[in-house]
Short mmCIF file of C-alpha atoms and ligand atoms in Angstrom, two decimals:
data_model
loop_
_atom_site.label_atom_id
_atom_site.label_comp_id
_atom_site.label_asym_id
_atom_site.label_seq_id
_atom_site.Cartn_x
_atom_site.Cartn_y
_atom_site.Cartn_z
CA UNK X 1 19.02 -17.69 -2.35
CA UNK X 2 15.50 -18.84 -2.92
CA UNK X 3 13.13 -16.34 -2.62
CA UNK X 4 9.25 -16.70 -2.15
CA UNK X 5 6.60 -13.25 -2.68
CA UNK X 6 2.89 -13.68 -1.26
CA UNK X 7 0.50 -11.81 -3.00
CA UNK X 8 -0.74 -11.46 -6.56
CA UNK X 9 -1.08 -7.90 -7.51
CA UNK X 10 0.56 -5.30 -9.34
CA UNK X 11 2.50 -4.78 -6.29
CA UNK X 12 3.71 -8.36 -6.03
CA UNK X 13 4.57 -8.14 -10.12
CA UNK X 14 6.94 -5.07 -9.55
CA UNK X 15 8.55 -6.65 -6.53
CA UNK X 16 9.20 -10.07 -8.75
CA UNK X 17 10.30 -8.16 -11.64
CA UNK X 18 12.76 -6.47 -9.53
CA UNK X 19 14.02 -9.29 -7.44
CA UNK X 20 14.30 -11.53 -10.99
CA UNK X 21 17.14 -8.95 -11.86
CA UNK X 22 19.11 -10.07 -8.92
CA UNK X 23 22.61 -12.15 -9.09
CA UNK X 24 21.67 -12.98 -5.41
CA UNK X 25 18.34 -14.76 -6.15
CA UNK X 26 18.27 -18.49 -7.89
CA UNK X 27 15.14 -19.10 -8.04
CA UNK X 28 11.86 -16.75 -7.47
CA UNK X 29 8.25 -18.32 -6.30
CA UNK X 30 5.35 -16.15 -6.07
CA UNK X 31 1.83 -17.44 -3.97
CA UNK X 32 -0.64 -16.89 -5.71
CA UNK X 33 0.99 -14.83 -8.24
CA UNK X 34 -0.90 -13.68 -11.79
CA UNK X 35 0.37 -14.04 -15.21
CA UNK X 36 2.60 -11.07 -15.42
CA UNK X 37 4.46 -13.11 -12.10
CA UNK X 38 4.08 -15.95 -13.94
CA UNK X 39 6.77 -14.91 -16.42
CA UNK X 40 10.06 -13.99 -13.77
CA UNK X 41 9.33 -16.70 -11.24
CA UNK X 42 7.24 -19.59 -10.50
CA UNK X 43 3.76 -19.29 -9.13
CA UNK X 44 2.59 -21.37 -6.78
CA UNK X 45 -1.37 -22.26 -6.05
CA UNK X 46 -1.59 -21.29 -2.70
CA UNK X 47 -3.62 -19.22 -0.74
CA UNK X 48 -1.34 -15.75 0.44
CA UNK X 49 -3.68 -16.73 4.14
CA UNK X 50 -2.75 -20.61 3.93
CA UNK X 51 -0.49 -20.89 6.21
CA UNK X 52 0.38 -24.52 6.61
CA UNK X 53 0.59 -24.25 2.41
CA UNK X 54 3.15 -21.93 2.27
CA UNK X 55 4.90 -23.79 5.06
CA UNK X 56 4.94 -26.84 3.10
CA UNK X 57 6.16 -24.59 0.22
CA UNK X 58 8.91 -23.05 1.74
CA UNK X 59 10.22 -25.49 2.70
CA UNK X 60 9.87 -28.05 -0.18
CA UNK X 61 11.74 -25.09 -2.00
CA UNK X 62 14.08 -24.60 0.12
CA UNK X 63 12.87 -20.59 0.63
CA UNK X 64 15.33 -18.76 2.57
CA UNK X 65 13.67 -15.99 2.15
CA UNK X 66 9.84 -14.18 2.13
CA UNK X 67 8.55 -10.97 1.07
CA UNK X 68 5.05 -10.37 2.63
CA UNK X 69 3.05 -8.15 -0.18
CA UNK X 70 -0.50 -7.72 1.27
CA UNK X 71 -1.25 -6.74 4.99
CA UNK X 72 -3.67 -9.79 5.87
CA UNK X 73 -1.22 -12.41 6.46
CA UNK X 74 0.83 -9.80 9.03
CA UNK X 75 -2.70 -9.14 10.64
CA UNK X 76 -3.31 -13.06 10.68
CA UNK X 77 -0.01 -13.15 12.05
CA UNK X 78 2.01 -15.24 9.72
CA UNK X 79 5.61 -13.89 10.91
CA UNK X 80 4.75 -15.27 14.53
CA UNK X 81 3.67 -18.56 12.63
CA UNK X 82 6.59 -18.91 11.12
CA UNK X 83 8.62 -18.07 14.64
CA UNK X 84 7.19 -20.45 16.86
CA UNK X 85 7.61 -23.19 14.30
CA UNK X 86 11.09 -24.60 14.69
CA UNK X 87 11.34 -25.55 11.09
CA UNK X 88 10.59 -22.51 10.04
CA UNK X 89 12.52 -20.42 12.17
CA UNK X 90 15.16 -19.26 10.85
CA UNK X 91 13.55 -18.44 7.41
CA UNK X 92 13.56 -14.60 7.43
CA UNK X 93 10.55 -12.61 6.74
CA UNK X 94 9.71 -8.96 5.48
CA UNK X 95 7.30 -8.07 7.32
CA UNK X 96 6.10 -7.15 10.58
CA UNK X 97 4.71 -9.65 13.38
CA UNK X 98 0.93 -9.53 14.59
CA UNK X 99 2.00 -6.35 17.03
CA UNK X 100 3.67 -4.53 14.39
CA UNK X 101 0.43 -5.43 11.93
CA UNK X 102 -1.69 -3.38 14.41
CA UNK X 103 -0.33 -0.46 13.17
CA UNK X 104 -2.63 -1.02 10.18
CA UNK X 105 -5.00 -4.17 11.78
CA UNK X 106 -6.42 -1.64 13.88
CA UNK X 107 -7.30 2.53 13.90
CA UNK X 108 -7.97 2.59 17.44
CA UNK X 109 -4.21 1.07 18.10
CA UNK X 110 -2.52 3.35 15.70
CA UNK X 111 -3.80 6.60 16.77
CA UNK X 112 -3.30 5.61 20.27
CA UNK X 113 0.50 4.85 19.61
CA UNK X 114 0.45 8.16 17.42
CA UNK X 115 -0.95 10.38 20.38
CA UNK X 116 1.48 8.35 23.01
CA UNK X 117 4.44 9.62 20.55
CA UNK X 118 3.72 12.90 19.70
CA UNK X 119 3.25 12.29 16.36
CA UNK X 120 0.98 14.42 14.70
CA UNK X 121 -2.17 13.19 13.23
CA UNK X 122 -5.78 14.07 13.05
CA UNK X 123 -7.66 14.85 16.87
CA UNK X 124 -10.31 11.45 17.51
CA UNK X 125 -12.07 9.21 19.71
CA UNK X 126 -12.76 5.88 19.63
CA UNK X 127 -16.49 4.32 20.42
CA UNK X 128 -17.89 0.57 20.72
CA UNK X 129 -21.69 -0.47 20.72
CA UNK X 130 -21.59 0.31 25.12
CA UNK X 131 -20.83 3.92 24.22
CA UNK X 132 -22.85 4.53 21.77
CA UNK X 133 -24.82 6.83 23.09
CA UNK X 134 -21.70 9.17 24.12
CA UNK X 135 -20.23 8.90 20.85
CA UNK X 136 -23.52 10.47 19.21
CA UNK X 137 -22.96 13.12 21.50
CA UNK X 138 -19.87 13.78 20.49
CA UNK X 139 -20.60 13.65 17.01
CA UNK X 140 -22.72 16.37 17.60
CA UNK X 141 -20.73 18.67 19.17
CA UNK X 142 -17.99 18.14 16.56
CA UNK X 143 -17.54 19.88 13.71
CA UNK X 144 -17.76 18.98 9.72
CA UNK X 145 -17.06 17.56 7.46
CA UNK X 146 -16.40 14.55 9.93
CA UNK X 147 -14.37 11.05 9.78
CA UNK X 148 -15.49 7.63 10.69
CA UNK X 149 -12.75 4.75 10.56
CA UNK X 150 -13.76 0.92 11.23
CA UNK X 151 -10.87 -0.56 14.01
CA UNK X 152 -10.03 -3.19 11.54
CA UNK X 153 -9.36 -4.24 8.59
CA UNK X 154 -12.26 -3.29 6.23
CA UNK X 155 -10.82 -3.99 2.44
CA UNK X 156 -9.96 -0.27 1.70
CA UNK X 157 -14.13 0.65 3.07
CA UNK X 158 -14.18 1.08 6.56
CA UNK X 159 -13.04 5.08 6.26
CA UNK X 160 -16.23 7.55 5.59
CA UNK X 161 -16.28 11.21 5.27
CA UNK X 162 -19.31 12.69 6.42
CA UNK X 163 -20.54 16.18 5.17
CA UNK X 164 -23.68 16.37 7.40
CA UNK X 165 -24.22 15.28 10.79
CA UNK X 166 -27.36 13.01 9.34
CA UNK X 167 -25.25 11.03 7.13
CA UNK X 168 -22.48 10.64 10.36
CA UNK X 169 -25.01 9.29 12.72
CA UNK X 170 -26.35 6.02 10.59
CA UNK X 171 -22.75 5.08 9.79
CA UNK X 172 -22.00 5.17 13.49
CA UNK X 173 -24.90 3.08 14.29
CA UNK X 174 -24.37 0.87 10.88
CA UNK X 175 -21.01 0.06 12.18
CA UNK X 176 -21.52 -0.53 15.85
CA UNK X 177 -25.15 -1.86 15.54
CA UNK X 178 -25.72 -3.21 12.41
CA UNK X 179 -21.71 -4.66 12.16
CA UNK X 180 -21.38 -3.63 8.33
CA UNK X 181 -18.12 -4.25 8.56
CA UNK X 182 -18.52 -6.86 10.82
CA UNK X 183 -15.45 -7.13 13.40
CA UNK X 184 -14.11 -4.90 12.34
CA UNK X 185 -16.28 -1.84 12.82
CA UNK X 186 -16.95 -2.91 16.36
CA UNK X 187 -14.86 -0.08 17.19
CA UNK X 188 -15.60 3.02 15.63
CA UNK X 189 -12.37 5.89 15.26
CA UNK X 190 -14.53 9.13 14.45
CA UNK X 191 -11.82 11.61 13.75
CA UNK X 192 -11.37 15.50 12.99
CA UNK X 193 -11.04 16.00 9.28
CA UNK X 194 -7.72 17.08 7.79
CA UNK X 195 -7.65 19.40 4.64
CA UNK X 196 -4.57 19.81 2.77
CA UNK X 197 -2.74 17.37 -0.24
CA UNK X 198 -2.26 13.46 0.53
CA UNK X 199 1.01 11.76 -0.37
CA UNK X 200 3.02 8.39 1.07
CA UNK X 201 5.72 8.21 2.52
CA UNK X 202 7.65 4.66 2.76
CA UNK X 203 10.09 3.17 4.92
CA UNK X 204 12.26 0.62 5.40
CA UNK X 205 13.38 -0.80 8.59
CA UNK X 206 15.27 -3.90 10.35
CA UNK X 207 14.42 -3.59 13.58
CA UNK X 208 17.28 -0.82 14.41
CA UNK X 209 17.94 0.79 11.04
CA UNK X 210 15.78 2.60 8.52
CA UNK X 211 15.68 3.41 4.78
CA UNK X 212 13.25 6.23 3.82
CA UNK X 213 12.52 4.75 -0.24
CA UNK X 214 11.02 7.25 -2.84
CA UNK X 215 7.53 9.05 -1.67
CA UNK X 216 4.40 8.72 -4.10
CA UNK X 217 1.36 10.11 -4.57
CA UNK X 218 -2.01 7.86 -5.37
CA UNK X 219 -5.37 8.30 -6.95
CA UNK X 220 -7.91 6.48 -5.14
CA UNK X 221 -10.97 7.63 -6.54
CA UNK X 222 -12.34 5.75 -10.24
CA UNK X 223 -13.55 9.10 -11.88
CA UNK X 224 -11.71 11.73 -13.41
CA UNK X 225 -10.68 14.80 -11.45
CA UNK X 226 -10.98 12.80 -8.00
CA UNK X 227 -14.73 12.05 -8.12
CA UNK X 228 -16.91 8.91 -7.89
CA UNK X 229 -16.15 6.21 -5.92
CA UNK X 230 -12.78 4.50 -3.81
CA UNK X 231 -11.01 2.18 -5.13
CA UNK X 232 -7.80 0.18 -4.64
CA UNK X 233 -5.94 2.71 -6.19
CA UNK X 234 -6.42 3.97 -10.13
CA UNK X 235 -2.55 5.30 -10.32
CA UNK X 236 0.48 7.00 -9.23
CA UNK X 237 3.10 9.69 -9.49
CA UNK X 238 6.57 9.41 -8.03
CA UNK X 239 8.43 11.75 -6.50
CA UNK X 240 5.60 14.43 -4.86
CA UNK X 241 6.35 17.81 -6.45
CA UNK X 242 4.56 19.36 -3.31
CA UNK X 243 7.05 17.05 -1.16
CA UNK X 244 10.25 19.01 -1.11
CA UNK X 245 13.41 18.77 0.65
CA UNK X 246 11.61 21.10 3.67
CA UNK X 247 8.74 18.96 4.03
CA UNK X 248 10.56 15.35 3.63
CA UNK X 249 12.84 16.54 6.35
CA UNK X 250 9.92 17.17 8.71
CA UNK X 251 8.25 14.17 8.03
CA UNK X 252 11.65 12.33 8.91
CA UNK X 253 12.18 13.77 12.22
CA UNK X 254 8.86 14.44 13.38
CA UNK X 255 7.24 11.29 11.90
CA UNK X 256 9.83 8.38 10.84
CA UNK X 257 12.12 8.90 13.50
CA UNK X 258 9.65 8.66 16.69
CA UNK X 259 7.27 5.99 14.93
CA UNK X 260 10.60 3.95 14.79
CA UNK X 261 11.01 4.80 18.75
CA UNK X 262 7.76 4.23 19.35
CA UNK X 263 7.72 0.33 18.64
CA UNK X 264 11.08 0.12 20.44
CA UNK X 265 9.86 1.55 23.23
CA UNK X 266 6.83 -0.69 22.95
CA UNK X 267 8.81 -3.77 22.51
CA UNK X 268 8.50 -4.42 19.15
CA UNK X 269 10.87 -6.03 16.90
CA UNK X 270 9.37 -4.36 13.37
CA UNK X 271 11.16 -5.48 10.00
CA UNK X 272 9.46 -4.62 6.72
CA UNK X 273 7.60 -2.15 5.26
CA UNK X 274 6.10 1.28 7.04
CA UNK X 275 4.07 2.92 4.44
CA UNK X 276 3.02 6.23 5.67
CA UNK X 277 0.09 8.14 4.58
CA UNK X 278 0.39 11.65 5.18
CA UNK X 279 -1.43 14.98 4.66
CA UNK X 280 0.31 18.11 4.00
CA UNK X 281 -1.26 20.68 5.56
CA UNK X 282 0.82 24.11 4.58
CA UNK X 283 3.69 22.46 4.70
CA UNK X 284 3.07 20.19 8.05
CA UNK X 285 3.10 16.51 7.93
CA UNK X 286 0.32 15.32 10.01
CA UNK X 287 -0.43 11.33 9.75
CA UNK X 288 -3.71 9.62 7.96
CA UNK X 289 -2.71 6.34 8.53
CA UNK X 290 0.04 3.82 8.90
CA UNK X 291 0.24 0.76 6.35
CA UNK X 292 2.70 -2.35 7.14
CA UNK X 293 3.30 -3.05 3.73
CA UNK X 294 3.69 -1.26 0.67
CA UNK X 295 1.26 0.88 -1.26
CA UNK X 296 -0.47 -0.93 -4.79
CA UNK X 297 -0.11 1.06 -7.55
CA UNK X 298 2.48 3.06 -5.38
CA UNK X 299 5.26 0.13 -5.25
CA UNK X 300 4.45 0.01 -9.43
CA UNK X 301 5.97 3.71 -9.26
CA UNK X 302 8.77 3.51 -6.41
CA UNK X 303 10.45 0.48 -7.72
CA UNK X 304 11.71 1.39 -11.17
CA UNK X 305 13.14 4.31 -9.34
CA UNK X 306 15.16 2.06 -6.99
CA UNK X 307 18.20 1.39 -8.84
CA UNK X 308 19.84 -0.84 -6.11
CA UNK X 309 19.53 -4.51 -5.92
CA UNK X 310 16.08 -5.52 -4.68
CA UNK X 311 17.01 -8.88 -3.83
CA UNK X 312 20.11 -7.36 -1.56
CA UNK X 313 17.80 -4.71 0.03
CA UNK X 314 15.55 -7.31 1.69
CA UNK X 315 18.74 -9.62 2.37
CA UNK X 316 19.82 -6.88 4.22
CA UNK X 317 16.42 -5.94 6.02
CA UNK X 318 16.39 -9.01 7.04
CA UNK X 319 19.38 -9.23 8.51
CA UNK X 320 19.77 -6.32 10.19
CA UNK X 321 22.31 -4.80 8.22
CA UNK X 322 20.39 -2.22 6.51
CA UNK X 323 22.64 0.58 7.76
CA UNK X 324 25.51 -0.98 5.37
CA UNK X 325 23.28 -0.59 2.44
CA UNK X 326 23.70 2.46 0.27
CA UNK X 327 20.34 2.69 -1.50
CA UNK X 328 20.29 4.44 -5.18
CA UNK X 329 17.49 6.24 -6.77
CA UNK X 330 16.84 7.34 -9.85
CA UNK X 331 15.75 11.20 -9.81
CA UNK X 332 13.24 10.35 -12.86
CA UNK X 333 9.79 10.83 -12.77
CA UNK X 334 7.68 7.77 -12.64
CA UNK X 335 3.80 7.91 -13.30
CA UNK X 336 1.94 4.71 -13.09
CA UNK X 337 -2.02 4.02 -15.05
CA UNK X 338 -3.95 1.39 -14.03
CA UNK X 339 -6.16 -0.29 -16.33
CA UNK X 340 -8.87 -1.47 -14.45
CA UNK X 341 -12.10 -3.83 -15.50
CA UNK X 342 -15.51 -2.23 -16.64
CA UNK X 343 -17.98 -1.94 -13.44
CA UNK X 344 -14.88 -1.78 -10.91
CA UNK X 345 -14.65 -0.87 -7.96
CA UNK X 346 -18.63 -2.11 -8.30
CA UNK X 347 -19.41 -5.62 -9.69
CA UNK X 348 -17.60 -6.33 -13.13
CA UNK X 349 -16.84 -9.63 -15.13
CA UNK X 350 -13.66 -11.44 -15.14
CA UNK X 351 -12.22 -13.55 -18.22
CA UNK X 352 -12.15 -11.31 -20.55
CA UNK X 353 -9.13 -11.89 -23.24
CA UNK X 354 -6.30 -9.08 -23.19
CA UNK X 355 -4.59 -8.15 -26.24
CA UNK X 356 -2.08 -6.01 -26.98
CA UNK X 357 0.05 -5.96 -24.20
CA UNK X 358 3.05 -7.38 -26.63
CA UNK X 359 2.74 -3.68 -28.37
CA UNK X 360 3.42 -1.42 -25.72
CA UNK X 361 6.43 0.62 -25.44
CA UNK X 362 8.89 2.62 -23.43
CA UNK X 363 6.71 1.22 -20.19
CA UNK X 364 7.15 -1.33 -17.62
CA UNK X 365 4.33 -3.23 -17.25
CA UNK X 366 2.77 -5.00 -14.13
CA UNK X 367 -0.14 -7.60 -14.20
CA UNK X 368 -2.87 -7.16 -10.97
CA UNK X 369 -5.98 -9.27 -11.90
CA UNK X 370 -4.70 -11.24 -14.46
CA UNK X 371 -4.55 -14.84 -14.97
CA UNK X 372 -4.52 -17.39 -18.48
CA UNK X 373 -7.82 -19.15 -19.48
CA UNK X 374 -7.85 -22.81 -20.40
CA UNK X 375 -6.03 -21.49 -24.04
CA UNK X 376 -3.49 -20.24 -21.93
CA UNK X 377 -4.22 -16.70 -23.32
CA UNK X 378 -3.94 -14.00 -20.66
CA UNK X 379 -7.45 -12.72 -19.03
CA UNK X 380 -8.62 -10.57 -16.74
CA UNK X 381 -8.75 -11.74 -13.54
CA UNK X 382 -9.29 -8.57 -11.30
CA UNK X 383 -10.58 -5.29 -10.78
CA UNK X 384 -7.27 -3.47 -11.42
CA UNK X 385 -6.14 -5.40 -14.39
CA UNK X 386 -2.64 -4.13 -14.99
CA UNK X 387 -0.40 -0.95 -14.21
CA UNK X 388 1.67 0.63 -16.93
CA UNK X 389 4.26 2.95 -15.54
CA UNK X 390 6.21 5.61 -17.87
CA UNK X 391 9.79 6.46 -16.26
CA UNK X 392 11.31 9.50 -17.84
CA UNK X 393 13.15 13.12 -17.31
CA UNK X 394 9.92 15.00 -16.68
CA UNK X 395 6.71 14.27 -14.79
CA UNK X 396 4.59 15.05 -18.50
CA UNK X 397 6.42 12.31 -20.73
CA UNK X 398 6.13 10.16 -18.00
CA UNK X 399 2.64 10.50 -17.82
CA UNK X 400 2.61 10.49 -22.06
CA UNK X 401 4.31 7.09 -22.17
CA UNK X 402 1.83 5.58 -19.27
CA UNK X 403 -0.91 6.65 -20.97
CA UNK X 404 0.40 5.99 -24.57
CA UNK X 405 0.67 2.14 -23.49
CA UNK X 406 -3.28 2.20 -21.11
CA UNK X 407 -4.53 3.05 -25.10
CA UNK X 408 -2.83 -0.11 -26.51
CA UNK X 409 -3.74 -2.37 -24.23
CA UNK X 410 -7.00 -4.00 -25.28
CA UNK X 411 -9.94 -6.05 -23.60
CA UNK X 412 -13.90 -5.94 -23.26
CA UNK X 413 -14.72 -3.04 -20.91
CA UNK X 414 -11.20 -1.27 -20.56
CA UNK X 415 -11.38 1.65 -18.23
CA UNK X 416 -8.35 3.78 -17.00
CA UNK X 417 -8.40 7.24 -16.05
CA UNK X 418 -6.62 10.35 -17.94
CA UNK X 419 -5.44 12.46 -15.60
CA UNK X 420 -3.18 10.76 -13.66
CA UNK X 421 -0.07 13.17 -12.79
CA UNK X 422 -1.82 15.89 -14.85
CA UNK X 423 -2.79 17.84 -11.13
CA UNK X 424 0.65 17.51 -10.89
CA UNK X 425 2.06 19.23 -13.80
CA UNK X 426 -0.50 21.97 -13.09
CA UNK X 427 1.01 22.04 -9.83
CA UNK X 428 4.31 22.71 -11.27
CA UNK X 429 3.25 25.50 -13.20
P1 AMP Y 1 -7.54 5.18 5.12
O1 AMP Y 1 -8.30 3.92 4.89
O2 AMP Y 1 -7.21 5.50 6.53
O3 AMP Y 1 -6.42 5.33 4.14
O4 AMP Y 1 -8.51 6.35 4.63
C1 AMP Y 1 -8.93 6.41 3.30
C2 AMP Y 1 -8.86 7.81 2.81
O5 AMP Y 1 -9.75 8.63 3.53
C3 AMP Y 1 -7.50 8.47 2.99
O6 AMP Y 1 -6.61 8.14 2.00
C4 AMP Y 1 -7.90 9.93 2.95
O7 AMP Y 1 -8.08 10.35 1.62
C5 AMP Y 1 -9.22 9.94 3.65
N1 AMP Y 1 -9.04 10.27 5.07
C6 AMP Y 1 -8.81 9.41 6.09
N2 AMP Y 1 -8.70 10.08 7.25
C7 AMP Y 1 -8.88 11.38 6.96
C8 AMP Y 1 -8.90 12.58 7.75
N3 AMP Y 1 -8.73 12.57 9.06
N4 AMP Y 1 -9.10 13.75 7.10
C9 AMP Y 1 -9.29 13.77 5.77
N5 AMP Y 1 -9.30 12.70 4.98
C10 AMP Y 1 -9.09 11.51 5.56
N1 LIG Y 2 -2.92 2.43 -2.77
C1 LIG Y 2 -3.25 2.39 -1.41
C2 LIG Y 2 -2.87 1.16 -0.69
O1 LIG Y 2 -2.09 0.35 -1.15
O2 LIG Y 2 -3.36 1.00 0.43
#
């Protein structure tokens, strides 16, 4: 089977590694793909939102088979692209058509689906520019801290936390007046905020079936301890100490289970990737947000845990067969560091030569923003430049090795942070 991955991150890396392994795939394309891709498949120059490109690709490749890594093309609709075109439709997809994507295309969809399914998630309200003036109200009777969500899809920025009312009212009127996040903020999800410990929960589904794959915890913020500002993700630690056998039970039944219902009942056909985010508050899952794809850096730490065949996991998603499938995972701890480039998530430089990455050891290693310069050495080509993940018996030589291999890798304006998994351990204690 020939097998085609859009996207070009980390995420897409771990998948290709993965998939590489498989006696089920021939050959493995990857659109755009980065230099670590480069290496276990073929990468092709197209745009992951191009469309008509990939059509042209898949089939001059004969592709049998695509796995959907980022969320835009799902939003944009490509699996309805690909369903209305009749030579194109019977390739199989993973991932979810435009009214699947909603769950994550838009805030003011997903909590409405959450609150018509009982599943628990944070109190809101949605507001546009014509009730603006009922939304400040509300704002001011509500307590704080307080959370404003953009509808749409806002690159990982549309979510603020407000301490003081101040600060709450000018993002309001920033998003519906002054459209900083353009369409996207012309809704406006103000929310109740939830305090307790964030983790992800993924899952797997064909339509009728689902696979619940390892949980993972993330680190979104760039400085040390959880401070500064968001980014795409600076690591990851999987499995969730704090997510025990109690708590992933709960989040099956009161979460997987009647999200799963939930698009039946709505009439939607949903294969691919649910990633979950969830707060644990005292032992209660209560949802954040749903994702139709999976996590980046969390996929860096949930596939070397999957033991199974990648390649006959998605086969089987996309067939509908996933019930069949016995999935195995490895009960090792996983910790994932991303090195990321100097001035990110801000404005940083790109190019910069990467050495080093032949020394490290006892890691696998996934390229993000990577690339090869006109020397065909490898350079940076990103703001998350690579993840190195440690797999091992314990949650601290996991976290050793990761680390171990972030100090070897080399290039102008490195940064990675130290204390990835380390709240964890502490946790354990
Ligand atoms: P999202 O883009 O929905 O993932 O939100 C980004 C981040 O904001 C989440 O990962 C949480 O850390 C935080 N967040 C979102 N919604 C809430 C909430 N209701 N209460 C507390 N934190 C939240
Ligand atoms: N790491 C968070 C995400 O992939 O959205």
């Amino acid at each position: 089977m020939n097998i085609l991955i859009l996207g070009s991150g980390g995420r897409e890396h771990a998948f290709a590694w993965k998939i590489s392994q498989s006696p089920l795939c021939d050959s493995l394309f990857v659109a755009p793909g980065n230099a670590g891709t480069a290496g276990v498949a073929t990468n092709l120059p197209i745009s992951y939102n191009d469309f008509n490109a990939i059509a042209e690709a898949v089939i001059a490749h004969k592709i049998e088979l695509v796995i959907v890594g980022p969320e835009e093309p799902l939003v944009n609709g490509i699996v309805d692209y690909f369903e209305v075109n009749e030579n194109l439709s019977h390739i199989k997809i993973i991932g979810p058509n435009k009214a699947g994507a909603q769950l994550e295309g838009s805030k003011d969809f997903s909590k409405a689906f959450m609150q018509k399914y009982g599943i628990p998630t944070a109190s809101s309200k949605t507001f546009t520019a014509e009730t603006l003036e009922i939304g400040l109200e509300y704002l001011e009777a509500h307590s704080l801290p307080i959370v404003l969500k953009a509808d749409g899809l806002a690159a990982g920025k549309g979510v603020i936390i407000a301490e003081k009312l101040p600060e709450a009212e000018t993002a309001f009127r920033e998003m519906l007046l002054d459209k900083k996040f353009g369409d996207a903020g012309s809704k406006v999800v103000v929310e109740q905020f939830l305090k307790g410990i964030e983790l992800s929960v993924f899952v797997l589904t064909d339509g009728e079936h689902y696979k619940i794959l390892p949980e993972a915890k993330d680190y979104k913020r760039i400085g040390e301890n959880d401070t500064g500002l968001n980014t795409g993700g600076m690591g990851a630690v999987s499995p969730v100490t704090f997510a025990d056998a109690n708590f992933l039970r709960k989040v099956e039944e009161k979460v997987v289970k009647p999200t799963l219902h939930g698009l039946k009942e709505e009439g939607i056909k949903y294969v691919g990737f649910i990633f979950i985010g969830l707060m644990n508050i005292k032992g209660e899952p209560y949802v954040i947000e749903y994702n139709v794809r999976m996590g980046d850096p969390e996929t860096e730490v949930v596939i070397p845990r999957i033991q199974s065949d990648l390649a006959m996991l998605m086969a089987s998603t996309a067939k509908g067969t996933l019930n069949d499938f016995e999935i195995q995972i490895s009960p090792q701890v996983a910790v994932t560091t991303v090195v990321v480039s100097g001035g990110y998530p801000g404005d940083y430089e790109k190019g910069k030569v990467i050495s080093g990455s032949e020394k490290v050891e006892d890691v696998y290693l996934y390229h993000a923003g990577t690339t090869f310069n006109d020397n065909s050495e490898i350079v940076t080509n990103g703001g998350r430049v690579m993840a190195l993940t440690g797999l091992a018996n314990s949650l601290e030589n996991a976290v050793h090795k990761s680390q171990r291999a972030a100090q070897v890798v080399q290039y102008e304006g490195k940064y990675f942070r130290h204390d990835i998994g380390v709240d964890l351990i502490r946790y354990n204690d």
